[in-house]
JSON list of C-alpha atoms in Angstrom, two decimals:
[
{"chain": "A", "resi": 732, "resn": "MET", "atom": "CA", "xyz": [170.92, -127.11, -3.22]},
{"chain": "A", "resi": 733, "resn": "VAL", "atom": "CA", "xyz": [168.70, -125.71, -0.73]},
{"chain": "A", "resi": 734, "resn": "ILE", "atom": "CA", "xyz": [165.39, -127.24, 0.20]},
{"chain": "A", "resi": 735, "resn": "LYS", "atom": "CA", "xyz": [162.54, -126.10, 2.42]},
{"chain": "A", "resi": 736, "resn": "ARG", "atom": "CA", "xyz": [161.00, -128.19, 4.91]},
{"chain": "A", "resi": 737, "resn": "ASP", "atom": "CA", "xyz": [158.48, -127.36, 7.53]},
{"chain": "A", "resi": 738, "resn": "PHE", "atom": "CA", "xyz": [158.43, -128.44, 11.12]},
{"chain": "A", "resi": 739, "resn": "ILE", "atom": "CA", "xyz": [156.02, -127.85, 14.26]},
{"chain": "A", "resi": 740, "resn": "TYR", "atom": "CA", "xyz": [157.19, -125.10, 16.37]},
{"chain": "A", "resi": 741, "resn": "THR", "atom": "CA", "xyz": [155.96, -127.07, 19.55]},
{"chain": "A", "resi": 742, "resn": "PRO", "atom": "CA", "xyz": [155.75, -124.06, 21.83]},
{"chain": "A", "resi": 743, "resn": "LYS", "atom": "CA", "xyz": [153.11, -122.92, 19.67]},
{"chain": "A", "resi": 744, "resn": "GLY", "atom": "CA", "xyz": [151.86, -125.64, 17.81]},
{"chain": "A", "resi": 745, "resn": "VAL", "atom": "CA", "xyz": [152.44, -123.57, 14.51]},
{"chain": "A", "resi": 746, "resn": "ILE", "atom": "CA", "xyz": [154.37, -124.12, 11.66]},
{"chain": "A", "resi": 747, "resn": "ARG", "atom": "CA", "xyz": [158.26, -122.98, 11.12]},
{"chain": "A", "resi": 748, "resn": "THR", "atom": "CA", "xyz": [159.98, -123.57, 7.98]},
{"chain": "A", "resi": 749, "resn": "ALA", "atom": "CA", "xyz": [163.90, -124.56, 7.79]},
{"chain": "A", "resi": 750, "resn": "HIS", "atom": "CA", "xyz": [165.68, -123.74, 4.92]},
{"chain": "A", "resi": 751, "resn": "ILE", "atom": "CA", "xyz": [168.25, -126.61, 4.35]},
{"chain": "A", "resi": 752, "resn": "TYR", "atom": "CA", "xyz": [171.35, -126.04, 2.65]},
{"chain": "A", "resi": 753, "resn": "LEU", "atom": "CA", "xyz": [172.83, -129.82, 1.11]},
{"chain": "A", "resi": 754, "resn": "PRO", "atom": "CA", "xyz": [176.29, -129.67, -0.49]},
{"chain": "A", "resi": 755, "resn": "ASP", "atom": "CA", "xyz": [176.38, -129.97, -4.40]},
{"chain": "A", "resi": 756, "resn": "ASP", "atom": "CA", "xyz": [177.75, -133.51, -4.21]},
{"chain": "A", "resi": 757, "resn": "TYR", "atom": "CA", "xyz": [175.17, -134.75, -1.76]},
{"chain": "A", "resi": 758, "resn": "ASN", "atom": "CA", "xyz": [173.31, -136.97, -3.93]},
{"chain": "A", "resi": 759, "resn": "THR", "atom": "CA", "xyz": [176.64, -138.31, -5.59]},
{"chain": "A", "resi": 760, "resn": "THR", "atom": "CA", "xyz": [178.46, -139.37, -2.59]},
{"chain": "A", "resi": 761, "resn": "ALA", "atom": "CA", "xyz": [177.90, -141.37, 0.79]},
{"chain": "A", "resi": 762, "resn": "ASP", "atom": "CA", "xyz": [179.73, -138.66, 2.81]},
{"chain": "A", "resi": 763, "resn": "ARG", "atom": "CA", "xyz": [178.48, -137.57, 6.16]},
{"chain": "A", "resi": 764, "resn": "TYR", "atom": "CA", "xyz": [178.86, -133.77, 6.84]},
{"chain": "A", "resi": 765, "resn": "PRO", "atom": "CA", "xyz": [178.98, -131.44, 10.06]},
{"chain": "A", "resi": 766, "resn": "VAL", "atom": "CA", "xyz": [176.06, -129.35, 10.52]},
{"chain": "A", "resi": 767, "resn": "LEU", "atom": "CA", "xyz": [175.39, -125.80, 11.48]},
{"chain": "A", "resi": 768, "resn": "TYR", "atom": "CA", "xyz": [171.89, -124.40, 12.77]},
{"chain": "A", "resi": 769, "resn": "PHE", "atom": "CA", "xyz": [171.07, -120.96, 11.99]},
{"chain": "A", "resi": 770, "resn": "PHE", "atom": "CA", "xyz": [168.57, -118.48, 13.36]},
{"chain": "A", "resi": 771, "resn": "ASP", "atom": "CA", "xyz": [166.65, -116.42, 10.78]},
{"chain": "A", "resi": 772, "resn": "GLY", "atom": "CA", "xyz": [166.87, -118.73, 8.44]},
{"chain": "A", "resi": 773, "resn": "HIS", "atom": "CA", "xyz": [165.15, -117.07, 5.75]},
{"chain": "A", "resi": 774, "resn": "ASN", "atom": "CA", "xyz": [167.75, -114.40, 5.53]},
{"chain": "A", "resi": 775, "resn": "LEU", "atom": "CA", "xyz": [170.38, -116.94, 4.74]},
{"chain": "A", "resi": 776, "resn": "PHE", "atom": "CA", "xyz": [170.31, -117.93, 1.00]},
{"chain": "A", "resi": 777, "resn": "PHE", "atom": "CA", "xyz": [168.04, -115.98, -1.45]},
{"chain": "A", "resi": 778, "resn": "ASN", "atom": "CA", "xyz": [167.06, -112.36, -1.69]},
{"chain": "A", "resi": 779, "resn": "SER", "atom": "CA", "xyz": [163.42, -113.54, -2.48]},
{"chain": "A", "resi": 780, "resn": "ASP", "atom": "CA", "xyz": [162.83, -115.26, 0.97]},
{"chain": "A", "resi": 781, "resn": "ALA", "atom": "CA", "xyz": [165.01, -112.26, 2.99]},
{"chain": "A", "resi": 782, "resn": "THR", "atom": "CA", "xyz": [163.08, -109.97, 5.25]},
{"chain": "A", "resi": 783, "resn": "TYR", "atom": "CA", "xyz": [164.36, -106.81, 3.85]},
{"chain": "A", "resi": 784, "resn": "GLY", "atom": "CA", "xyz": [165.27, -108.21, 0.42]},
{"chain": "A", "resi": 785, "resn": "LYS", "atom": "CA", "xyz": [169.04, -108.85, 0.91]},
{"chain": "A", "resi": 786, "resn": "SER", "atom": "CA", "xyz": [170.35, -112.21, 1.83]},
{"chain": "A", "resi": 787, "resn": "TRP", "atom": "CA", "xyz": [173.33, -113.20, 3.20]},
{"chain": "A", "resi": 788, "resn": "GLY", "atom": "CA", "xyz": [174.47, -114.69, -0.10]},
{"chain": "A", "resi": 789, "resn": "LEU", "atom": "CA", "xyz": [175.56, -118.08, 1.92]},
{"chain": "A", "resi": 790, "resn": "LYS", "atom": "CA", "xyz": [174.32, -120.34, -0.97]},
{"chain": "A", "resi": 791, "resn": "GLU", "atom": "CA", "xyz": [177.09, -118.77, -3.20]},
{"chain": "A", "resi": 792, "resn": "PHE", "atom": "CA", "xyz": [179.75, -118.86, -0.60]},
{"chain": "A", "resi": 793, "resn": "LEU", "atom": "CA", "xyz": [179.15, -122.22, 0.37]},
{"chain": "A", "resi": 794, "resn": "ASP", "atom": "CA", "xyz": [179.27, -123.63, -3.19]},
{"chain": "A", "resi": 795, "resn": "GLY", "atom": "CA", "xyz": [182.57, -122.20, -3.81]},
{"chain": "A", "resi": 796, "resn": "TRP", "atom": "CA", "xyz": [183.98, -123.24, -0.29]},
{"chain": "A", "resi": 797, "resn": "HIS", "atom": "CA", "xyz": [186.49, -125.92, 0.07]},
{"chain": "A", "resi": 798, "resn": "GLU", "atom": "CA", "xyz": [184.43, -127.49, 3.16]},
{"chain": "A", "resi": 799, "resn": "LYS", "atom": "CA", "xyz": [181.22, -129.12, 3.16]},
{"chain": "A", "resi": 800, "resn": "VAL", "atom": "CA", "xyz": [178.56, -128.75, 5.47]},
{"chain": "A", "resi": 801, "resn": "ILE", "atom": "CA", "xyz": [174.84, -129.32, 6.00]},
{"chain": "A", "resi": 802, "resn": "ILE", "atom": "CA", "xyz": [173.07, -125.74, 7.08]},
{"chain": "A", "resi": 803, "resn": "VAL", "atom": "CA", "xyz": [169.77, -125.69, 8.75]},
{"chain": "A", "resi": 804, "resn": "GLY", "atom": "CA", "xyz": [168.22, -122.34, 8.91]},
{"chain": "A", "resi": 805, "resn": "LEU", "atom": "CA", "xyz": [164.88, -122.12, 11.19]},
{"chain": "A", "resi": 806, "resn": "GLU", "atom": "CA", "xyz": [162.59, -119.36, 10.67]},
{"chain": "A", "resi": 807, "resn": "CYS", "atom": "CA", "xyz": [161.31, -117.35, 13.29]},
{"chain": "A", "resi": 808, "resn": "GLY", "atom": "CA", "xyz": [157.64, -116.00, 13.66]},
{"chain": "A", "resi": 809, "resn": "HIS", "atom": "CA", "xyz": [156.90, -113.01, 11.50]},
{"chain": "A", "resi": 810, "resn": "GLU", "atom": "CA", "xyz": [153.71, -111.67, 13.06]},
{"chain": "A", "resi": 811, "resn": "GLY", "atom": "CA", "xyz": [154.13, -108.72, 15.36]},
{"chain": "A", "resi": 812, "resn": "ASN", "atom": "CA", "xyz": [156.99, -109.03, 17.72]},
{"chain": "A", "resi": 813, "resn": "GLU", "atom": "CA", "xyz": [157.17, -112.95, 18.03]},
{"chain": "A", "resi": 814, "resn": "ARG", "atom": "CA", "xyz": [160.48, -112.84, 16.58]},
{"chain": "A", "resi": 815, "resn": "LEU", "atom": "CA", "xyz": [161.93, -110.82, 19.71]},
{"chain": "A", "resi": 816, "resn": "SER", "atom": "CA", "xyz": [160.08, -113.13, 22.27]},
{"chain": "A", "resi": 817, "resn": "GLU", "atom": "CA", "xyz": [161.18, -116.42, 20.65]},
{"chain": "A", "resi": 818, "resn": "TYR", "atom": "CA", "xyz": [164.87, -115.01, 20.46]},
{"chain": "A", "resi": 819, "resn": "LEU", "atom": "CA", "xyz": [164.81, -113.62, 23.82]},
{"chain": "A", "resi": 820, "resn": "PRO", "atom": "CA", "xyz": [166.68, -116.05, 26.38]},
{"chain": "A", "resi": 821, "resn": "TYR", "atom": "CA", "xyz": [166.90, -113.59, 29.30]},
{"chain": "A", "resi": 822, "resn": "LYS", "atom": "CA", "xyz": [164.23, -111.12, 30.96]},
{"chain": "A", "resi": 823, "resn": "ALA", "atom": "CA", "xyz": [165.45, -108.13, 29.86]},
{"chain": "A", "resi": 824, "resn": "ILE", "atom": "CA", "xyz": [165.91, -104.57, 31.43]},
{"chain": "A", "resi": 825, "resn": "PRO", "atom": "CA", "xyz": [162.98, -102.15, 31.68]},
{"chain": "A", "resi": 826, "resn": "GLY", "atom": "CA", "xyz": [162.68, -100.16, 28.71]},
{"chain": "A", "resi": 827, "resn": "HIS", "atom": "CA", "xyz": [164.41, -102.82, 26.39]},
{"chain": "A", "resi": 828, "resn": "PHE", "atom": "CA", "xyz": [162.25, -105.55, 25.37]},
{"chain": "A", "resi": 829, "resn": "HIS", "atom": "CA", "xyz": [161.11, -105.83, 28.86]},
{"chain": "A", "resi": 830, "resn": "GLU", "atom": "CA", "xyz": [157.37, -106.37, 27.71]},
{"chain": "A", "resi": 831, "resn": "PHE", "atom": "CA", "xyz": [158.34, -109.50, 26.12]},
{"chain": "A", "resi": 832, "resn": "GLN", "atom": "CA", "xyz": [158.17, -112.91, 27.46]},
{"chain": "A", "resi": 833, "resn": "PRO", "atom": "CA", "xyz": [161.31, -115.10, 27.13]},
{"chain": "A", "resi": 834, "resn": "MET", "atom": "CA", "xyz": [160.82, -117.89, 25.04]},
{"chain": "A", "resi": 835, "resn": "GLY", "atom": "CA", "xyz": [164.48, -118.44, 24.20]},
{"chain": "A", "resi": 836, "resn": "SER", "atom": "CA", "xyz": [164.96, -121.66, 26.33]},
{"chain": "A", "resi": 837, "resn": "GLN", "atom": "CA", "xyz": [161.66, -123.01, 24.89]},
{"chain": "A", "resi": 838, "resn": "THR", "atom": "CA", "xyz": [163.06, -122.23, 21.39]},
{"chain": "A", "resi": 839, "resn": "MET", "atom": "CA", "xyz": [166.42, -124.02, 22.10]},
{"chain": "A", "resi": 840, "resn": "ASP", "atom": "CA", "xyz": [164.41, -127.24, 23.61]},
{"chain": "A", "resi": 841, "resn": "TRP", "atom": "CA", "xyz": [162.54, -127.43, 20.28]},
{"chain": "A", "resi": 842, "resn": "ILE", "atom": "CA", "xyz": [165.47, -127.30, 18.24]},
{"chain": "A", "resi": 843, "resn": "VAL", "atom": "CA", "xyz": [167.45, -130.02, 20.46]},
{"chain": "A", "resi": 844, "resn": "ASN", "atom": "CA", "xyz": [164.43, -132.22, 21.20]},
{"chain": "A", "resi": 845, "resn": "ASP", "atom": "CA", "xyz": [162.36, -131.88, 17.86]},
{"chain": "A", "resi": 846, "resn": "VAL", "atom": "CA", "xyz": [164.42, -130.64, 14.69]},
{"chain": "A", "resi": 847, "resn": "LYS", "atom": "CA", "xyz": [167.78, -132.03, 15.40]},
{"chain": "A", "resi": 848, "resn": "PRO", "atom": "CA", "xyz": [166.80, -135.67, 15.71]},
{"chain": "A", "resi": 849, "resn": "VAL", "atom": "CA", "xyz": [164.75, -135.51, 12.31]},
{"chain": "A", "resi": 850, "resn": "ILE", "atom": "CA", "xyz": [167.71, -133.72, 10.68]},
{"chain": "A", "resi": 851, "resn": "ASP", "atom": "CA", "xyz": [170.23, -136.52, 11.78]},
{"chain": "A", "resi": 852, "resn": "GLN", "atom": "CA", "xyz": [167.78, -139.15, 11.02]},
{"chain": "A", "resi": 853, "resn": "ASP", "atom": "CA", "xyz": [166.82, -138.03, 7.38]},
{"chain": "A", "resi": 854, "resn": "TYR", "atom": "CA", "xyz": [169.92, -136.43, 6.27]},
{"chain": "A", "resi": 855, "resn": "ARG", "atom": "CA", "xyz": [173.66, -137.86, 6.24]},
{"chain": "A", "resi": 856, "resn": "THR", "atom": "CA", "xyz": [174.82, -135.91, 9.31]},
{"chain": "A", "resi": 857, "resn": "LEU", "atom": "CA", "xyz": [177.79, -136.23, 11.48]},
{"chain": "A", "resi": 858, "resn": "PRO", "atom": "CA", "xyz": [175.39, -135.77, 14.50]},
{"chain": "A", "resi": 859, "resn": "PHE", "atom": "CA", "xyz": [178.06, -135.77, 17.35]},
{"chain": "A", "resi": 860, "resn": "ARG", "atom": "CA", "xyz": [178.65, -132.58, 19.36]},
{"chain": "A", "resi": 861, "resn": "GLU", "atom": "CA", "xyz": [182.04, -132.13, 18.09]},
{"chain": "A", "resi": 862, "resn": "CYS", "atom": "CA", "xyz": [180.60, -131.69, 14.38]},
{"chain": "A", "resi": 863, "resn": "THR", "atom": "CA", "xyz": [177.48, -129.37, 15.26]},
{"chain": "A", "resi": 864, "resn": "GLY", "atom": "CA", "xyz": [177.59, -125.71, 15.57]},
{"chain": "A", "resi": 865, "resn": "ILE", "atom": "CA", "xyz": [175.02, -122.80, 15.81]},
{"chain": "A", "resi": 866, "resn": "ALA", "atom": "CA", "xyz": [175.18, -119.15, 14.61]},
{"chain": "A", "resi": 867, "resn": "GLY", "atom": "CA", "xyz": [172.78, -115.96, 14.15]},
{"chain": "A", "resi": 868, "resn": "SER", "atom": "CA", "xyz": [172.71, -112.39, 14.38]},
{"chain": "A", "resi": 869, "resn": "SER", "atom": "CA", "xyz": [171.39, -109.78, 16.54]},
{"chain": "A", "resi": 870, "resn": "MET", "atom": "CA", "xyz": [168.79, -111.73, 18.64]},
{"chain": "A", "resi": 871, "resn": "GLY", "atom": "CA", "xyz": [169.82, -114.78, 16.52]},
{"chain": "A", "resi": 872, "resn": "GLY", "atom": "CA", "xyz": [173.35, -113.85, 18.19]},
{"chain": "A", "resi": 873, "resn": "ILE", "atom": "CA", "xyz": [172.33, -113.81, 21.74]},
{"chain": "A", "resi": 874, "resn": "MET", "atom": "CA", "xyz": [170.42, -116.92, 21.16]},
{"chain": "A", "resi": 875, "resn": "ALA", "atom": "CA", "xyz": [173.78, -118.49, 19.70]},
{"chain": "A", "resi": 876, "resn": "LEU", "atom": "CA", "xyz": [175.58, -117.37, 22.62]},
{"chain": "A", "resi": 877, "resn": "TYR", "atom": "CA", "xyz": [173.01, -118.62, 24.79]},
{"chain": "A", "resi": 878, "resn": "ALA", "atom": "CA", "xyz": [172.96, -122.15, 22.99]},
{"chain": "A", "resi": 879, "resn": "GLY", "atom": "CA", "xyz": [176.88, -122.38, 23.46]},
{"chain": "A", "resi": 880, "resn": "ALA", "atom": "CA", "xyz": [176.64, -122.03, 26.98]},
{"chain": "A", "resi": 881, "resn": "HIS", "atom": "CA", "xyz": [173.19, -123.67, 28.08]},
{"chain": "A", "resi": 882, "resn": "TYR", "atom": "CA", "xyz": [173.12, -126.35, 25.46]},
{"chain": "A", "resi": 883, "resn": "ASN", "atom": "CA", "xyz": [176.89, -127.17, 25.09]},
{"chain": "A", "resi": 884, "resn": "ARG", "atom": "CA", "xyz": [175.80, -130.79, 25.20]},
{"chain": "A", "resi": 885, "resn": "TRP", "atom": "CA", "xyz": [174.91, -130.43, 21.72]},
{"chain": "A", "resi": 886, "resn": "PHE", "atom": "CA", "xyz": [177.04, -127.54, 20.33]},
{"chain": "A", "resi": 887, "resn": "SER", "atom": "CA", "xyz": [180.52, -127.11, 20.33]},
{"chain": "A", "resi": 888, "resn": "LYS", "atom": "CA", "xyz": [180.70, -123.89, 18.21]},
{"chain": "A", "resi": 889, "resn": "ALA", "atom": "CA", "xyz": [178.65, -120.66, 18.30]},
{"chain": "A", "resi": 890, "resn": "GLY", "atom": "CA", "xyz": [178.82, -117.98, 15.70]},
{"chain": "A", "resi": 891, "resn": "CYS", "atom": "CA", "xyz": [177.30, -114.75, 17.36]},
{"chain": "A", "resi": 892, "resn": "VAL", "atom": "CA", "xyz": [177.61, -111.81, 14.96]},
{"chain": "A", "resi": 893, "resn": "SER", "atom": "CA", "xyz": [176.39, -108.28, 15.93]},
{"chain": "A", "resi": 894, "resn": "THR", "atom": "CA", "xyz": [174.77, -109.85, 19.06]},
{"chain": "A", "resi": 895, "resn": "ALA", "atom": "CA", "xyz": [172.02, -108.24, 20.59]},
{"chain": "A", "resi": 896, "resn": "MET", "atom": "CA", "xyz": [173.25, -108.38, 24.41]},
{"chain": "A", "resi": 897, "resn": "GLY", "atom": "CA", "xyz": [173.41, -104.74, 26.03]},
{"chain": "A", "resi": 898, "resn": "PHE", "atom": "CA", "xyz": [169.82, -105.39, 27.38]},
{"chain": "A", "resi": 899, "resn": "CYS", "atom": "CA", "xyz": [170.71, -108.28, 29.14]},
{"chain": "A", "resi": 900, "resn": "MET", "atom": "CA", "xyz": [174.55, -108.01, 30.10]},
{"chain": "A", "resi": 901, "resn": "ARG", "atom": "CA", "xyz": [173.61, -108.70, 33.76]},
{"chain": "A", "resi": 902, "resn": "PRO", "atom": "CA", "xyz": [171.91, -112.33, 33.47]},
{"chain": "A", "resi": 903, "resn": "LEU", "atom": "CA", "xyz": [174.17, -112.89, 30.50]},
{"chain": "A", "resi": 904, "resn": "MET", "atom": "CA", "xyz": [177.15, -112.87, 32.68]},
{"chain": "A", "resi": 905, "resn": "ALA", "atom": "CA", "xyz": [175.86, -114.32, 35.73]},
{"chain": "A", "resi": 906, "resn": "ASP", "atom": "CA", "xyz": [174.90, -117.33, 33.25]},
{"chain": "A", "resi": 907, "resn": "LEU", "atom": "CA", "xyz": [178.44, -117.67, 31.65]},
{"chain": "A", "resi": 908, "resn": "ARG", "atom": "CA", "xyz": [180.13, -117.81, 35.03]},
{"chain": "A", "resi": 909, "resn": "LYS", "atom": "CA", "xyz": [178.04, -120.76, 36.25]},
{"chain": "A", "resi": 910, "resn": "SER", "atom": "CA", "xyz": [177.35, -122.69, 32.85]},
{"chain": "A", "resi": 911, "resn": "PRO", "atom": "CA", "xyz": [179.16, -125.96, 32.43]},
{"chain": "A", "resi": 912, "resn": "ILE", "atom": "CA", "xyz": [180.90, -125.19, 29.03]},
{"chain": "A", "resi": 913, "resn": "SER", "atom": "CA", "xyz": [183.64, -127.76, 27.91]},
{"chain": "A", "resi": 914, "resn": "PRO", "atom": "CA", "xyz": [186.92, -126.15, 26.95]},
{"chain": "A", "resi": 915, "resn": "ASP", "atom": "CA", "xyz": [186.73, -127.46, 23.64]},
{"chain": "A", "resi": 916, "resn": "THR", "atom": "CA", "xyz": [184.23, -125.17, 22.56]},
{"chain": "A", "resi": 917, "resn": "ARG", "atom": "CA", "xyz": [184.55, -122.30, 20.13]},
{"chain": "A", "resi": 918, "resn": "PHE", "atom": "CA", "xyz": [183.06, -118.93, 20.01]},
{"chain": "A", "resi": 919, "resn": "TYR", "atom": "CA", "xyz": [182.89, -116.37, 17.26]},
{"chain": "A", "resi": 920, "resn": "LEU", "atom": "CA", "xyz": [181.80, -112.80, 18.18]},
{"chain": "A", "resi": 921, "resn": "SER", "atom": "CA", "xyz": [181.72, -110.41, 15.39]},
{"chain": "A", "resi": 922, "resn": "TRP", "atom": "CA", "xyz": [180.30, -107.05, 15.10]},
{"chain": "A", "resi": 923, "resn": "GLY", "atom": "CA", "xyz": [180.25, -103.80, 12.67]},
{"chain": "A", "resi": 924, "resn": "THR", "atom": "CA", "xyz": [182.67, -100.94, 13.64]},
{"chain": "A", "resi": 925, "resn": "LYS", "atom": "CA", "xyz": [179.67, -98.28, 13.50]},
{"chain": "A", "resi": 926, "resn": "GLU", "atom": "CA", "xyz": [177.41, -100.29, 16.11]},
{"chain": "A", "resi": 927, "resn": "ALA", "atom": "CA", "xyz": [176.69, -98.96, 19.49]},
{"chain": "A", "resi": 928, "resn": "TRP", "atom": "CA", "xyz": [178.13, -95.55, 19.17]},
{"chain": "A", "resi": 929, "resn": "GLY", "atom": "CA", "xyz": [181.17, -97.33, 17.30]},
{"chain": "A", "resi": 930, "resn": "ILE", "atom": "CA", "xyz": [184.22, -95.52, 15.68]},
{"chain": "A", "resi": 931, "resn": "LYS", "atom": "CA", "xyz": [183.39, -93.43, 12.43]},
{"chain": "A", "resi": 932, "resn": "ASN", "atom": "CA", "xyz": [186.15, -94.59, 10.27]},
{"chain": "A", "resi": 933, "resn": "PRO", "atom": "CA", "xyz": [185.88, -98.22, 9.58]},
{"chain": "A", "resi": 934, "resn": "ASN", "atom": "CA", "xyz": [189.32, -98.69, 8.61]},
{"chain": "A", "resi": 935, "resn": "ARG", "atom": "CA", "xyz": [190.24, -98.54, 12.32]},
{"chain": "A", "resi": 936, "resn": "GLU", "atom": "CA", "xyz": [189.77, -101.23, 14.99]},
{"chain": "A", "resi": 937, "resn": "ASP", "atom": "CA", "xyz": [187.10, -100.78, 17.21]},
{"chain": "A", "resi": 938, "resn": "ARG", "atom": "CA", "xyz": [188.46, -100.62, 20.75]},
{"chain": "A", "resi": 939, "resn": "SER", "atom": "CA", "xyz": [185.71, -98.01, 22.54]},
{"chain": "A", "resi": 940, "resn": "SER", "atom": "CA", "xyz": [182.53, -98.70, 21.28]},
{"chain": "A", "resi": 941, "resn": "LYS", "atom": "CA", "xyz": [179.72, -99.94, 23.81]},
{"chain": "A", "resi": 942, "resn": "THR", "atom": "CA", "xyz": [179.48, -103.32, 21.53]},
{"chain": "A", "resi": 943, "resn": "TYR", "atom": "CA", "xyz": [183.08, -103.86, 21.94]},
{"chain": "A", "resi": 944, "resn": "LYS", "atom": "CA", "xyz": [183.10, -103.44, 25.54]},
{"chain": "A", "resi": 945, "resn": "TRP", "atom": "CA", "xyz": [180.34, -105.87, 25.79]},
{"chain": "A", "resi": 946, "resn": "ASN", "atom": "CA", "xyz": [181.66, -108.34, 23.63]},
{"chain": "A", "resi": 947, "resn": "LYS", "atom": "CA", "xyz": [185.11, -107.83, 25.38]},
{"chain": "A", "resi": 948, "resn": "ARG", "atom": "CA", "xyz": [183.34, -108.63, 28.88]},
{"chain": "A", "resi": 949, "resn": "VAL", "atom": "CA", "xyz": [181.83, -112.07, 27.27]},
{"chain": "A", "resi": 950, "resn": "ALA", "atom": "CA", "xyz": [185.10, -112.91, 25.47]},
{"chain": "A", "resi": 951, "resn": "ASP", "atom": "CA", "xyz": [187.15, -112.43, 28.81]},
{"chain": "A", "resi": 952, "resn": "GLN", "atom": "CA", "xyz": [184.66, -114.55, 30.83]},
{"chain": "A", "resi": 953, "resn": "LEU", "atom": "CA", "xyz": [184.76, -117.29, 28.14]},
{"chain": "A", "resi": 954, "resn": "ARG", "atom": "CA", "xyz": [188.35, -117.42, 28.04]},
{"chain": "A", "resi": 955, "resn": "THR", "atom": "CA", "xyz": [188.81, -118.09, 31.89]},
{"chain": "A", "resi": 956, "resn": "LEU", "atom": "CA", "xyz": [186.90, -121.30, 31.04]},
{"chain": "A", "resi": 957, "resn": "ASN", "atom": "CA", "xyz": [189.84, -122.31, 28.34]},
{"chain": "A", "resi": 958, "resn": "THR", "atom": "CA", "xyz": [187.20, -121.94, 25.46]},
{"chain": "A", "resi": 959, "resn": "THR", "atom": "CA", "xyz": [188.60, -120.51, 22.27]},
{"chain": "A", "resi": 960, "resn": "VAL", "atom": "CA", "xyz": [187.36, -117.34, 21.49]},
{"chain": "A", "resi": 961, "resn": "LYS", "atom": "CA", "xyz": [187.62, -115.26, 18.30]},
{"chain": "A", "resi": 962, "resn": "MET", "atom": "CA", "xyz": [186.51, -111.68, 18.39]},
{"chain": "A", "resi": 963, "resn": "GLU", "atom": "CA", "xyz": [186.55, -109.15, 15.52]}
]
């Protein structure tokens, strides 16, 4: 079951829609569920909502998965380049999003201070850090990585897919070196084999692309903190 619920995005005072997935047995049990927050929530479930007409098909997967979880997919702004600003946690290098004002910290403050308390109050969640994760792709991926580091008090898991990080590696790595990340945190780093001048044969393991090298640097740093990192 997917429902839509509007929240006020307090940094701008405008509406942002949450796409909330509840397990099929939600209304017939008294169970409580772990929660996974997603960026770009409009792309998760239905093609009719997705930016480019093709969703992740996450509802079909979750309906058949043996694990039960609540998904809270949060939309970004869709006017102009709002998304690039709202999902930008660091000042970018010149020539790559440098003209956009980073609002990533404001977006995360909104999630943990405004959205999460309502979700935990109105739905049967397991509200504890150990049962709460966050995920996203591209700009949502860098936000999930940022959240796993800076907002580790709330999130013990971060899924970072095709993470847009090449334009902010210096501040990102500096951040990871000084962030108090708990050793029980889990990070998932994933990308396509053809990303960032990757290999042409998708059947070969990528060990040469820029995307691989960026993710490897991040993974190596996270492992020095004794966190669990899966990279593929």
